[in-house]
Structures are given as C-alpha cells and as structure tokens.
PDB file of C-alpha atoms in Angstrom:
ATOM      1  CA  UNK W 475      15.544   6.103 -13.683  1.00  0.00           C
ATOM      2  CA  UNK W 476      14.217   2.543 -13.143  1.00  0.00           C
ATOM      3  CA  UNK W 477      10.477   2.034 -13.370  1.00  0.00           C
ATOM      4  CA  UNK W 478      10.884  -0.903 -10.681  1.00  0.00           C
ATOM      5  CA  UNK W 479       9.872   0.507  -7.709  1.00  0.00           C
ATOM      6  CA  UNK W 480      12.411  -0.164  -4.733  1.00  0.00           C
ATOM      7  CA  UNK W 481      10.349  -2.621  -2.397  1.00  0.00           C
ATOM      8  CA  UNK W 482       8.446  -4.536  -5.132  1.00  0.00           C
ATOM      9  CA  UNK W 483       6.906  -8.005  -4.274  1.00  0.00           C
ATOM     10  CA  UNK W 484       4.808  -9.555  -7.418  1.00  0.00           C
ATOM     11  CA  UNK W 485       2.060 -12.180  -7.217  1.00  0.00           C
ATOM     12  CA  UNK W 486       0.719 -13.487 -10.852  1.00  0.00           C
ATOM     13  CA  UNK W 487      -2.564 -13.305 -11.408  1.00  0.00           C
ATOM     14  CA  UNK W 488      -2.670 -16.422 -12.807  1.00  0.00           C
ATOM     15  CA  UNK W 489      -1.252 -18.051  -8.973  1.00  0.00           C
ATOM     16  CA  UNK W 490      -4.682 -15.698  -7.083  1.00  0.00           C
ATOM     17  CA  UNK W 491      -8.131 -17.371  -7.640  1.00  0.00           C
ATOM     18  CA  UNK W 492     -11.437 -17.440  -5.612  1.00  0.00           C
ATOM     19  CA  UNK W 493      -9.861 -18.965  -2.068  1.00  0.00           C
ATOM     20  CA  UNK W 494      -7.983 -16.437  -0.374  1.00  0.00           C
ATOM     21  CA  UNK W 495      -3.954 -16.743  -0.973  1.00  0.00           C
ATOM     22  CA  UNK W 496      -2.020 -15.588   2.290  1.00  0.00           C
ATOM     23  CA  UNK W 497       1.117 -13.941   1.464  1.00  0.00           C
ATOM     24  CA  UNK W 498       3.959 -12.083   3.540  1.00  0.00           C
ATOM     25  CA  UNK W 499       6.637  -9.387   2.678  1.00  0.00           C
ATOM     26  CA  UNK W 500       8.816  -8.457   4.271  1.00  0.00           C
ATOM     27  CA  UNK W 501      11.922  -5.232   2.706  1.00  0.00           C
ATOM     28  CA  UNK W 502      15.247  -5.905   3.017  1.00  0.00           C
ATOM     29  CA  UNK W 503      17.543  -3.501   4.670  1.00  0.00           C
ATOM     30  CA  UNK W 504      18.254  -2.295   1.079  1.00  0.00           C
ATOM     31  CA  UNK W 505      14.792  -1.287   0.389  1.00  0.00           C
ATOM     32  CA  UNK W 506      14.170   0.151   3.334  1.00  0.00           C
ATOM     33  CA  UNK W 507      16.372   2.685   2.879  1.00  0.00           C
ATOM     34  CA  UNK W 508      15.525   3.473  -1.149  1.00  0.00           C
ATOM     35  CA  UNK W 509      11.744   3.636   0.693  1.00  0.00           C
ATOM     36  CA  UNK W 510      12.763   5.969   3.684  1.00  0.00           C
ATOM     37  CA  UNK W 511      14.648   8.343   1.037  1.00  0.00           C
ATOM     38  CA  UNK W 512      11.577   8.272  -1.385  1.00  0.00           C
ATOM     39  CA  UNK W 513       9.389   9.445   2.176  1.00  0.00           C
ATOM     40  CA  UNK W 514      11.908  11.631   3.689  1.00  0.00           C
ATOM     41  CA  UNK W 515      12.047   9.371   6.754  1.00  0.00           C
ATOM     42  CA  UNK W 516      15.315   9.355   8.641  1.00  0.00           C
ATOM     43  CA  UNK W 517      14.904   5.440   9.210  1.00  0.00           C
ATOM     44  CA  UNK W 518      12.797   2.654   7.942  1.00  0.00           C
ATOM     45  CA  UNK W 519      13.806  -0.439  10.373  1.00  0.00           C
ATOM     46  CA  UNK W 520      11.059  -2.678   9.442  1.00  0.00           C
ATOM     47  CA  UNK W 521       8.618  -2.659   6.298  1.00  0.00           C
ATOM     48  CA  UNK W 522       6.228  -5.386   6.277  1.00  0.00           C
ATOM     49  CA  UNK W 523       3.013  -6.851   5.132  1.00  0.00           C
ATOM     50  CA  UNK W 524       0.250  -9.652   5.688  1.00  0.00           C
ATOM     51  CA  UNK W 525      -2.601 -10.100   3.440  1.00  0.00           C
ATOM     52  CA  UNK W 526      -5.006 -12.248   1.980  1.00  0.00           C
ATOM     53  CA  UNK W 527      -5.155 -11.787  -1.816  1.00  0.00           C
ATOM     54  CA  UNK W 528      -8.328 -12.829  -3.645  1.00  0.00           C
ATOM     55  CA  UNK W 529     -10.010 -12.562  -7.128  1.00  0.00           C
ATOM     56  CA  UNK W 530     -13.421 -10.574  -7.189  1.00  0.00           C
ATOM     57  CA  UNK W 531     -15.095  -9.504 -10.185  1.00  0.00           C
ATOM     58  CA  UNK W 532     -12.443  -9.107 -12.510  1.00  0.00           C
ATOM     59  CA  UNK W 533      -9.600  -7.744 -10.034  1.00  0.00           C
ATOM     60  CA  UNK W 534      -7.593  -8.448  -6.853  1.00  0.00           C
ATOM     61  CA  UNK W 535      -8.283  -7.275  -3.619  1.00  0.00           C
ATOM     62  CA  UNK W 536      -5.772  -7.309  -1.077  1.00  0.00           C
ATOM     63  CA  UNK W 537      -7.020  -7.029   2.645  1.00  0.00           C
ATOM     64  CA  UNK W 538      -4.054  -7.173   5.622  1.00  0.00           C
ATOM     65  CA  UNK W 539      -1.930  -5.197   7.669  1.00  0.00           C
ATOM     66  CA  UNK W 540       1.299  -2.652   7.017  1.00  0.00           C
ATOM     67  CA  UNK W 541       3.364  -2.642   9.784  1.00  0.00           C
ATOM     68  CA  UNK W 542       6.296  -0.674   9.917  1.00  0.00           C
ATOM     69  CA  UNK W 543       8.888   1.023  12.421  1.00  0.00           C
ATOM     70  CA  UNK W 544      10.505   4.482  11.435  1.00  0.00           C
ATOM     71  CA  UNK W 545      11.758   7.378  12.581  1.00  0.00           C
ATOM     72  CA  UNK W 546      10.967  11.392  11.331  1.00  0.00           C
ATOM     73  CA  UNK W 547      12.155  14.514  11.784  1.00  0.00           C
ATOM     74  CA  UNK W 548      10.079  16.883  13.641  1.00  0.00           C
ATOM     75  CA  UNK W 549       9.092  19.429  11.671  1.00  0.00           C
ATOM     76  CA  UNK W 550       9.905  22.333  14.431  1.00  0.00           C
ATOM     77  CA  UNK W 551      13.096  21.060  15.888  1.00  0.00           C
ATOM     78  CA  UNK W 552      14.382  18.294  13.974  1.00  0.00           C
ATOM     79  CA  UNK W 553      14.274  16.053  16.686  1.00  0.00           C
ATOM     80  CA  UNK W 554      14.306  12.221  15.366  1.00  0.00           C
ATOM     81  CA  UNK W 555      10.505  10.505  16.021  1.00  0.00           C
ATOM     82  CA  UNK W 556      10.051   7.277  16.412  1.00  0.00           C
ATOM     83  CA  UNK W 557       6.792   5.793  15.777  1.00  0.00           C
ATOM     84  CA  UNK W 558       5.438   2.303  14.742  1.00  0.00           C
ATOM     85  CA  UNK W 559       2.499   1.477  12.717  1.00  0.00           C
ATOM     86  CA  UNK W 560      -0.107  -1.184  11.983  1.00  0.00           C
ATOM     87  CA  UNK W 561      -2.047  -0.275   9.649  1.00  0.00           C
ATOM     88  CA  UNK W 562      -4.703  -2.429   7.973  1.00  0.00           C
ATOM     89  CA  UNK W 563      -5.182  -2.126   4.512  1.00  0.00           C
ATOM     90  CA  UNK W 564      -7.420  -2.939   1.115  1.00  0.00           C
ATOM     91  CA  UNK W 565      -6.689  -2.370  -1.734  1.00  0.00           C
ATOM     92  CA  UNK W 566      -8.403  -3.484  -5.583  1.00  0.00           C
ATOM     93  CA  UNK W 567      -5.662  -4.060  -7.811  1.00  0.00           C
ATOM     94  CA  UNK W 568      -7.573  -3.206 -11.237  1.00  0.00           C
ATOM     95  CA  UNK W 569      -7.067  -4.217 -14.890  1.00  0.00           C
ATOM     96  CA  UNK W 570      -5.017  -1.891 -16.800  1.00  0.00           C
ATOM     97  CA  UNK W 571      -7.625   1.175 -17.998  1.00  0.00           C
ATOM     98  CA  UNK W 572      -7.854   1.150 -22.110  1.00  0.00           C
ATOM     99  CA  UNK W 573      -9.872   4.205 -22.155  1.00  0.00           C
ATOM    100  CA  UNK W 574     -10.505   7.116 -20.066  1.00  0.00           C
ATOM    101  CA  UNK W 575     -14.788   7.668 -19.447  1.00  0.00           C
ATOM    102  CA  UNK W 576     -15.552  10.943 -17.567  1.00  0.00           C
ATOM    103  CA  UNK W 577     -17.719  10.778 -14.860  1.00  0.00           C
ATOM    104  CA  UNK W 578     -18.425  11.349 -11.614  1.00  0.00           C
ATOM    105  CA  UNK W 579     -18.688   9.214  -8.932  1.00  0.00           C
ATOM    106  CA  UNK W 580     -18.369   9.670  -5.400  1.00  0.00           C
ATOM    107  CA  UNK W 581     -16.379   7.604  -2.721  1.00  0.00           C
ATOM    108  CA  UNK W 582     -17.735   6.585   0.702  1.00  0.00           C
ATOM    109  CA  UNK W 583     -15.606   4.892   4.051  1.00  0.00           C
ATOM    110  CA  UNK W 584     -16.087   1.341   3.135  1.00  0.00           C
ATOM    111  CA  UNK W 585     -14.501   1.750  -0.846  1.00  0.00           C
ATOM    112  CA  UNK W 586     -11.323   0.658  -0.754  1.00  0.00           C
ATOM    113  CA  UNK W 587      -7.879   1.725  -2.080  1.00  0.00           C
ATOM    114  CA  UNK W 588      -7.476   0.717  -5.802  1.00  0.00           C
ATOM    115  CA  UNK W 589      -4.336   0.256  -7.868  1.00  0.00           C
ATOM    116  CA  UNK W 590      -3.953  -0.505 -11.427  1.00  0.00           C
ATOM    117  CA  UNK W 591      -2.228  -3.780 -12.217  1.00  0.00           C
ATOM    118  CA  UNK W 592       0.022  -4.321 -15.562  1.00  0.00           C
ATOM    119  CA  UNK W 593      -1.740  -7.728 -16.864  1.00  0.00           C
ATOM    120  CA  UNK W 594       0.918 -10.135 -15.660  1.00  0.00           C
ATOM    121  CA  UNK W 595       0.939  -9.565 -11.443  1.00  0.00           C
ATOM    122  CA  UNK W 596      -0.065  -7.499  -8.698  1.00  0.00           C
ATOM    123  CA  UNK W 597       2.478  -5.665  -6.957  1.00  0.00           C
ATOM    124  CA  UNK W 598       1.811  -6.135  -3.059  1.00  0.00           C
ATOM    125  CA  UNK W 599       5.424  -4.525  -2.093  1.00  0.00           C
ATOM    126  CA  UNK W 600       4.347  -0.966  -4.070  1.00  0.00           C
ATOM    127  CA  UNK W 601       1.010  -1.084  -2.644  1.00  0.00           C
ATOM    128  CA  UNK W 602       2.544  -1.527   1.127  1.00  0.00           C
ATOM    129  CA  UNK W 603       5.059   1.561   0.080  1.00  0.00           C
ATOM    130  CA  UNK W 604       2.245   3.477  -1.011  1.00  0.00           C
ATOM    131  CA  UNK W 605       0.089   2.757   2.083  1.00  0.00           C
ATOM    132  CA  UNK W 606       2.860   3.574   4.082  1.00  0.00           C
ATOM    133  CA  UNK W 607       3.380   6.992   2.674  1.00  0.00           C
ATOM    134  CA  UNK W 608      -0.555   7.468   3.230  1.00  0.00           C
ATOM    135  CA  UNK W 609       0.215   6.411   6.756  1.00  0.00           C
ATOM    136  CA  UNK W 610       2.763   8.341   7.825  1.00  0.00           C
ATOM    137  CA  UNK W 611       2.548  11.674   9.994  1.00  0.00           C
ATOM    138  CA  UNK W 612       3.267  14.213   7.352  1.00  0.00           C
ATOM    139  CA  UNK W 613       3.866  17.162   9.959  1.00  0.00           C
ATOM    140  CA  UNK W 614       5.007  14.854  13.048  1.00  0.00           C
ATOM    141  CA  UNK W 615       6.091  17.611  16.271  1.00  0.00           C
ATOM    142  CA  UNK W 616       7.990  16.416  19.422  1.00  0.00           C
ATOM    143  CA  UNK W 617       6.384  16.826  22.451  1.00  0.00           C
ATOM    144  CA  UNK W 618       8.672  20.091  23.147  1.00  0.00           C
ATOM    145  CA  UNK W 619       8.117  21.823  19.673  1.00  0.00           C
ATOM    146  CA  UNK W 620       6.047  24.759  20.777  1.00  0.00           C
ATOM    147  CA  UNK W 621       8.340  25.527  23.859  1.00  0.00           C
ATOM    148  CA  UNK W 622      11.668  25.548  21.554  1.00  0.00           C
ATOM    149  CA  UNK W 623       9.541  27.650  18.833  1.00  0.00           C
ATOM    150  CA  UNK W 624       9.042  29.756  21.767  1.00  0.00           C
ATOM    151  CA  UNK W 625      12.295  30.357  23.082  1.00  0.00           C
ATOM    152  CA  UNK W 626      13.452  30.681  19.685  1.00  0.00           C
ATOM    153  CA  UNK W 627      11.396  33.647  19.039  1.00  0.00           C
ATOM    154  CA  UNK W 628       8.793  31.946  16.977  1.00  0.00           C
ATOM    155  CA  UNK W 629       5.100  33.141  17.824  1.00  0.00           C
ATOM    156  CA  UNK W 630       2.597  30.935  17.821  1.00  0.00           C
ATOM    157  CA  UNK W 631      -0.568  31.195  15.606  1.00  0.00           C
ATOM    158  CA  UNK W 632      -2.500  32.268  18.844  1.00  0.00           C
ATOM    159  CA  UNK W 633      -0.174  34.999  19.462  1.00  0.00           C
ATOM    160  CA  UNK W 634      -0.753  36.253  16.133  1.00  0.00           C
ATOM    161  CA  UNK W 635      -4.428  35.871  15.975  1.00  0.00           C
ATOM    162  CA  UNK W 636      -6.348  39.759  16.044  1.00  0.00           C
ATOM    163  CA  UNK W 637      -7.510  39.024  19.547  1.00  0.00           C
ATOM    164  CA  UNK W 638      -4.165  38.322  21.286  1.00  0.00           C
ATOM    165  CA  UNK W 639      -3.224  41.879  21.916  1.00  0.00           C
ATOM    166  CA  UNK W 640      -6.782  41.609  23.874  1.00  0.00           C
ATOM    167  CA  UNK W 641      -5.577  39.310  25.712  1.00  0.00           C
ATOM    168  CA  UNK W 642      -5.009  40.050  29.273  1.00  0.00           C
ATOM    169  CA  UNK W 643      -6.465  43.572  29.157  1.00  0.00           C
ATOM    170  CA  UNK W 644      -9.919  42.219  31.160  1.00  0.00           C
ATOM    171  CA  UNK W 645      -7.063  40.682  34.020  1.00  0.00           C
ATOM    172  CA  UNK W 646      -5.722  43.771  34.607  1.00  0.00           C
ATOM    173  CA  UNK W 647      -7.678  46.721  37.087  1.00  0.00           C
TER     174      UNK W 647
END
C-alpha cells in the first residue's frame, strides 16, 4: 500500500510566507473515485478547494472552502443521495511532533483543524479529503426511509419504546 494519499496537492513551505498565497485544487476524475471508495460514496463528481495559505507562528494555516458534489447510499433503502457541499475550512498544518508531552488541554469553536506536516510541504489535497469525510452525512436517509422500513416490517424506535403499547388505550371508550 502506497503512503501517497489519492488526491494529494503539495505546497512547500519554503513557497508560503507572511502574505496570504491563494491556491486552487481541483481532483481529477481518477481521484475522485480512489476518494469516493476510501468514503464509501457511490460518486464523487467534483472535489475541490480554495484557500488562502499563510505562515503563523511556526505553522500553516489554511482558511477556504471544500466544495464537493456526491452521491450516498441511504442507509435504509439504498436509494442513491445526492447532495452538494461548501464547506469552509481551517486548518494548522503543524511541524512534525519529536516528542509526545501529556497534557490536557481543552478545545473551544474558534480552534481550528490541525494537521501535521512532513518538513518539506503541506498537503492541501489530504486536508480537503479529510474535511470532506468530516463533512459528509454519515447516516444520510431518503425522504421515504421510514415508510419503506415500515412496509418492510421494520418497527420504528417509537414503536418499540415501553410506552407504545400505551398508546391509543386513552382514544379508545
């Protein structure tokens, strides 16, 4: 197995400095498809990112957008999904970690993503694969799921709850 990952876009460090460096990506049909195996998509059509990549104390943030258009299975019927994101991202690409300290921190809504980089370059394409995999739906249902659980036999978890078999006593007199 290959340790490049299949949509992989490197920047040098050496090429990202204080003024922001705009970059786009874009996956080729080929790596759309390696990335919609590695998610269990049934289609990637479009993988793409925008983002402006800057130095800042000792790393490199990326801030931009994911957008992508793919289609799931839905996890009741199989039905194909379609859906479309744009999802902005940032992500702190940091030095390679020498040693591991222990301690604990905690995370708030503004920290961003972070992502260790080897030395040489970050790698923009992984990151957008990554975020994408955040992004996606990971239990997406068509609009019909319940009904064809339903008809299929399949009870819902409020027909199995200790109260359904209450239900509908109080209606009748």
């Amino acid at each position: 197995m290959s340790d490049t990952p299949e949509f992989s876009r490197r920047f040098p460090l050496a090429e990202i400095g204080t003024v922001p460096k705009h970059v786009a990506i874009v996956a080729d049909e080929t790596e759309c498809a390696a990335v919609a195996r590695r998610f269990g998509l049934v289609s990637l059509g479009l993988l793409s990112a925008k983002a402006d990549l800057v130095a800042v104390e000792g790393a490199i943030e990326a801030r931009g957008t994911l957008s992508a258009r793919l289609t799931q299975s839905c996890v009741a019927t199989g039905q194909p999904l379609p859906a479309t994101l744009d999802e902005p991202f940032r992500i702190r690409f940091e030095p390679p970690v020498t040693e591991v300290i222990e301690e604990e921190f905690e995370l708030d809504a503004d920290d961003c993503d972070a992502m260790e980089h080897d030395g040489q370059a970050v790698d923009l394409g992984e990151a957008a694969a990554q975020t994408l995999g955040l992004s996606i739906d990971r239990f997406p249902r068509a609009p019909n799921a319940d009904d064809v659980l339903k008809a299929a036999g399949i009870l819902s978890e409020a027909d199995t709850s200790p109260f359904a078999k209450l239900k509908g006593l109080f209606a009748k007199e």
